[in-house]
Short mmCIF file of C-alpha atoms in Angstrom, two decimals:
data_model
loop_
_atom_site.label_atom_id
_atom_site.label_comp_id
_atom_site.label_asym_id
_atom_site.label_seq_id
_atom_site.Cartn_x
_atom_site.Cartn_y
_atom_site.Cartn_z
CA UNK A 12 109.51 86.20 12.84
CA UNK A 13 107.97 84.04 15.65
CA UNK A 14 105.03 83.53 13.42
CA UNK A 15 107.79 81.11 11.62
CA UNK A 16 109.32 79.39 14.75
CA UNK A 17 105.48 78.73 15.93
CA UNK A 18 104.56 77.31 12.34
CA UNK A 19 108.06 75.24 12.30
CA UNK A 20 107.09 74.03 15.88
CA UNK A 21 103.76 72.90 14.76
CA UNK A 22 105.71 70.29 12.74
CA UNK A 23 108.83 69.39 13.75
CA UNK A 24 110.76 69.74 17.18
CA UNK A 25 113.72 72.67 16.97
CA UNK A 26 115.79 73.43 19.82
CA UNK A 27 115.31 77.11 21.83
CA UNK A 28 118.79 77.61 21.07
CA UNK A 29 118.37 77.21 17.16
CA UNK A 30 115.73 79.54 16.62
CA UNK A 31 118.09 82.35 16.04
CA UNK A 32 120.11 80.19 13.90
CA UNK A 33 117.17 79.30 11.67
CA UNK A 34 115.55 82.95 11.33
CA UNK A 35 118.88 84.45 10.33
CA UNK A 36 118.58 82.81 7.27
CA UNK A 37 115.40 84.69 6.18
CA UNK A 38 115.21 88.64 5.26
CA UNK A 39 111.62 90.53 6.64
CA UNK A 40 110.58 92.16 3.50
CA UNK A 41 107.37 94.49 3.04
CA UNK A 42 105.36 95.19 0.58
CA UNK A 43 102.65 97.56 -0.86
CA UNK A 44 99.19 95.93 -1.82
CA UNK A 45 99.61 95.48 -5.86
CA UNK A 46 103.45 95.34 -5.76
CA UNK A 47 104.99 92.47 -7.57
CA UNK A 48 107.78 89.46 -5.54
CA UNK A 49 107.98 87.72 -8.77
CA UNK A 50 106.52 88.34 -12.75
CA UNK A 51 106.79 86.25 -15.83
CA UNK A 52 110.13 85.74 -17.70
CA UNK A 53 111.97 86.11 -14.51
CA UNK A 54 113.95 83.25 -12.68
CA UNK A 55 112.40 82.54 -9.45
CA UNK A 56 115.01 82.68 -6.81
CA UNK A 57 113.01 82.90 -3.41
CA UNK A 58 109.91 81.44 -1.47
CA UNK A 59 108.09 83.56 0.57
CA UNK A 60 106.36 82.88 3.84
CA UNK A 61 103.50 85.52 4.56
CA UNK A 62 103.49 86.83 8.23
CA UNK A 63 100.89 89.32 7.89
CA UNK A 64 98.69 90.12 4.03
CA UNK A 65 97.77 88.03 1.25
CA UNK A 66 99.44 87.26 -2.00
CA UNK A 67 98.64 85.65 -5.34
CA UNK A 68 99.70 83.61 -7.87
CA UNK A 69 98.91 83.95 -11.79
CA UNK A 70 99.23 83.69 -14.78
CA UNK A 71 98.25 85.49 -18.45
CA UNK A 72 96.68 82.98 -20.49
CA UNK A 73 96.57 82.98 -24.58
CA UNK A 74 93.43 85.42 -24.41
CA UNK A 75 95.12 88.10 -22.05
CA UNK A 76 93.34 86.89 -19.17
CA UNK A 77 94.61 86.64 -15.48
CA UNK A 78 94.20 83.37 -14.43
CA UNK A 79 94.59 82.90 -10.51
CA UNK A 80 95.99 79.17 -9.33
CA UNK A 81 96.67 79.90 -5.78
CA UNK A 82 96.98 82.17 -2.69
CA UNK A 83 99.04 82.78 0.43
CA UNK A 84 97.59 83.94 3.60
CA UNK A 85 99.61 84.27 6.98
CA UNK A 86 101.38 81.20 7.74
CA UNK A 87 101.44 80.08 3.88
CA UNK A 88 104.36 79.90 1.68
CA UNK A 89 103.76 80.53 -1.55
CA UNK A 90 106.43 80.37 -4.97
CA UNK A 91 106.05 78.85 -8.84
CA UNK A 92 107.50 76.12 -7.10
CA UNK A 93 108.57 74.09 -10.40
CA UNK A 94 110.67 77.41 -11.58
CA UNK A 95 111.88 77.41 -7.47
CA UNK A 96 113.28 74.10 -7.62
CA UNK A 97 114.35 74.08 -11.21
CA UNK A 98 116.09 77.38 -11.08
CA UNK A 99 114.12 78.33 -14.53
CA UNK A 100 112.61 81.03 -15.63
CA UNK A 101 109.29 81.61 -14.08
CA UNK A 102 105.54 81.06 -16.35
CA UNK A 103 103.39 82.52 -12.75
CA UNK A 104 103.30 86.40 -10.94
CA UNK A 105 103.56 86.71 -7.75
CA UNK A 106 101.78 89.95 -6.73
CA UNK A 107 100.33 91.27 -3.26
CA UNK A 108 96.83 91.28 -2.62
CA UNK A 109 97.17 93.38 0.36
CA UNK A 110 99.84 95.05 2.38
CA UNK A 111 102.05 92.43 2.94
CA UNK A 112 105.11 91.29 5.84
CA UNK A 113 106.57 88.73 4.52
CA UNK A 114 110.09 86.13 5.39
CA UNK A 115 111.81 85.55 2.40
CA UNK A 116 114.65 82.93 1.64
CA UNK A 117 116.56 82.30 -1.05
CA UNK A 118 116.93 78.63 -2.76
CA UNK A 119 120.86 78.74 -1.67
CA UNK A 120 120.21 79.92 1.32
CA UNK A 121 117.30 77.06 1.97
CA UNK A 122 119.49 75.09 0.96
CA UNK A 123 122.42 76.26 3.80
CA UNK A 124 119.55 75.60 6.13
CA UNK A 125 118.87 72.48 5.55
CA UNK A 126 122.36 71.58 5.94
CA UNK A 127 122.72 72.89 9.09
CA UNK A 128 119.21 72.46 10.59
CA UNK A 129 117.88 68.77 9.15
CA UNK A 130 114.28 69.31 11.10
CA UNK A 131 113.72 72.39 8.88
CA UNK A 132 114.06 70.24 5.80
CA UNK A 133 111.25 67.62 7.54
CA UNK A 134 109.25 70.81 7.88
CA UNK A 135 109.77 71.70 4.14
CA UNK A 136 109.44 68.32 3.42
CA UNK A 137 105.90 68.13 5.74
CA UNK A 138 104.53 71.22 4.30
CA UNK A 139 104.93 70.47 0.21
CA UNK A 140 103.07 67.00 1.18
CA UNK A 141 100.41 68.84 2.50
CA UNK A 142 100.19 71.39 -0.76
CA UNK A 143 100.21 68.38 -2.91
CA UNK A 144 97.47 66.77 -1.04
CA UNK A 145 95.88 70.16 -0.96
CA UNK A 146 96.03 70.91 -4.91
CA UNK A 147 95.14 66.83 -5.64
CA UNK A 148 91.86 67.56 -3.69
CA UNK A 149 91.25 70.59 -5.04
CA UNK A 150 91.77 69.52 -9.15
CA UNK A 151 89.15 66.48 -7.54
CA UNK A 152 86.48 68.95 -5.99
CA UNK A 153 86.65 71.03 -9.77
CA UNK A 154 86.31 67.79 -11.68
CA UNK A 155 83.47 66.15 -9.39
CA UNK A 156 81.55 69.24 -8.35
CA UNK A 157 79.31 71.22 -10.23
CA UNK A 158 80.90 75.33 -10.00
CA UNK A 159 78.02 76.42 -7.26
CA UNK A 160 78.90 73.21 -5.07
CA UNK A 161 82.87 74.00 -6.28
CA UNK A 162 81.77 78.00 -4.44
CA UNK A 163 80.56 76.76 -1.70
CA UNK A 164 82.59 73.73 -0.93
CA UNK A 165 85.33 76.23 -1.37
CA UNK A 166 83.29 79.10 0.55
CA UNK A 167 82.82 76.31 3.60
CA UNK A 168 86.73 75.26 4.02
CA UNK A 169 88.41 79.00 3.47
CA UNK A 170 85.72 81.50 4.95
CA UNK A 171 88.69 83.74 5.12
CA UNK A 172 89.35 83.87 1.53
CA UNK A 173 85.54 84.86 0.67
CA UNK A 174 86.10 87.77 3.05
CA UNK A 175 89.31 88.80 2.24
CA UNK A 176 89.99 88.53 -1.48
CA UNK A 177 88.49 90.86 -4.03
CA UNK A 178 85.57 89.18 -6.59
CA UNK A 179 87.44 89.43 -9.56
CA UNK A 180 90.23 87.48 -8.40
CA UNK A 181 87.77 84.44 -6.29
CA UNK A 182 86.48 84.52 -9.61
CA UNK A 183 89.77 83.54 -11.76
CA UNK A 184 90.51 81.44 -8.89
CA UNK A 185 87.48 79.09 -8.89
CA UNK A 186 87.38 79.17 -13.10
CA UNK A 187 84.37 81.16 -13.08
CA UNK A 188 83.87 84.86 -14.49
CA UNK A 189 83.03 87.90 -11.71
CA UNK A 190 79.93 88.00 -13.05
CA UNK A 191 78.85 84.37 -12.83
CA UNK A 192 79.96 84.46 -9.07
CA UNK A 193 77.75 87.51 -8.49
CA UNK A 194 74.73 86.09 -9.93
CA UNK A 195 75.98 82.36 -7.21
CA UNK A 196 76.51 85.12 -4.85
CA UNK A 197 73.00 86.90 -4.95
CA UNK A 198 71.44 83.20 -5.60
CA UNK A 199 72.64 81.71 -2.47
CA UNK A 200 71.93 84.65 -0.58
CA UNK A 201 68.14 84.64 -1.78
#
């Protein structure tokens, strides 16, 4: 849980004395790699911060397809953040990529906590500024860049992901299919 008070501190000043206050709002939950936090037709009632793994969120388009619109590594909170706020039924999965440690709150609970701890709600606040800048550049980069400078653009800023994340799922991720991004792979490699 200090993984949370660190990130919190990176953005907002808390008091020693209320970091016990603020982490008792939040349950430790883990989870086996392909287990599910969240699937389609259910109401999304909690965000999740991940301490330790890697989650994902998608969707099943018209065709059958999984189509992947974002991922959570540690220190990223990750929800269908319309259905979170809205308290409607959710359109996205959430499902582990890896083992997973993860803080989980609920919206009534967030809510408690803002109440009681206003710089928490400037750190909310902080971070969903930052995703929207994040997901403003990123529709940008996808409309600007053709899909090998999208790959490596993307390659260059999250070196992580390319490690981490299995082909398939980079692939649904960047709009491209696993075998396009082999054939980028092997040409930018040669």
């Amino acid at each position: 849980m200090n993984n949370l008070i660190a990130h919190i501190k990176r953005f907002v000043k808390i008091d020693a004395e209320d970091e016990a206050s603020i982490l008792s709002f939040f349950e430790e939950v883990d989870i086996r790699r392909k287990d599910f936090l969240l699937k389609e037709g259910q109401y999304c009632s909690a965000i999740y911060f991940v301490v330790k793994g890697l989650l994902r969120l998608y969707f099943v388009d018209e065709k059958g397809v999984e189509q992947t619109t974002d991922f959570a590594i540690e220190n990223w909170w990750l929800t269908d953040f319309a259905a979170f706020d809205s308290n409607k039924i959710s359109s996205y999965n959430i499902q582990a990529v890896e083992r997973s440690t993860l803080l989980v709150i609920s919206k009534e609970k967030l809510e408690q906590l803002f109440t009681l701890h206003p710089a928490v709600e400037r750190y909310f606040r902080i971070i969903y500024q930052r995703r929207i800048a994040a997901v403003q550049m990123r529709l940008r980069y996808f409309r600007e860049l053709s899909r090998e400078e999208a790959y490596i653009h993307f390659s260059t800023l999250f070196p992580e992901f390319i490690q981490r994340i299995p082909q398939y799922l980079l692939a649904s991720y960047l709009g491209f299919t696993p075998e396009y991004l082999s054939e980028l792979r092997r040409k930018l490699i040669s």
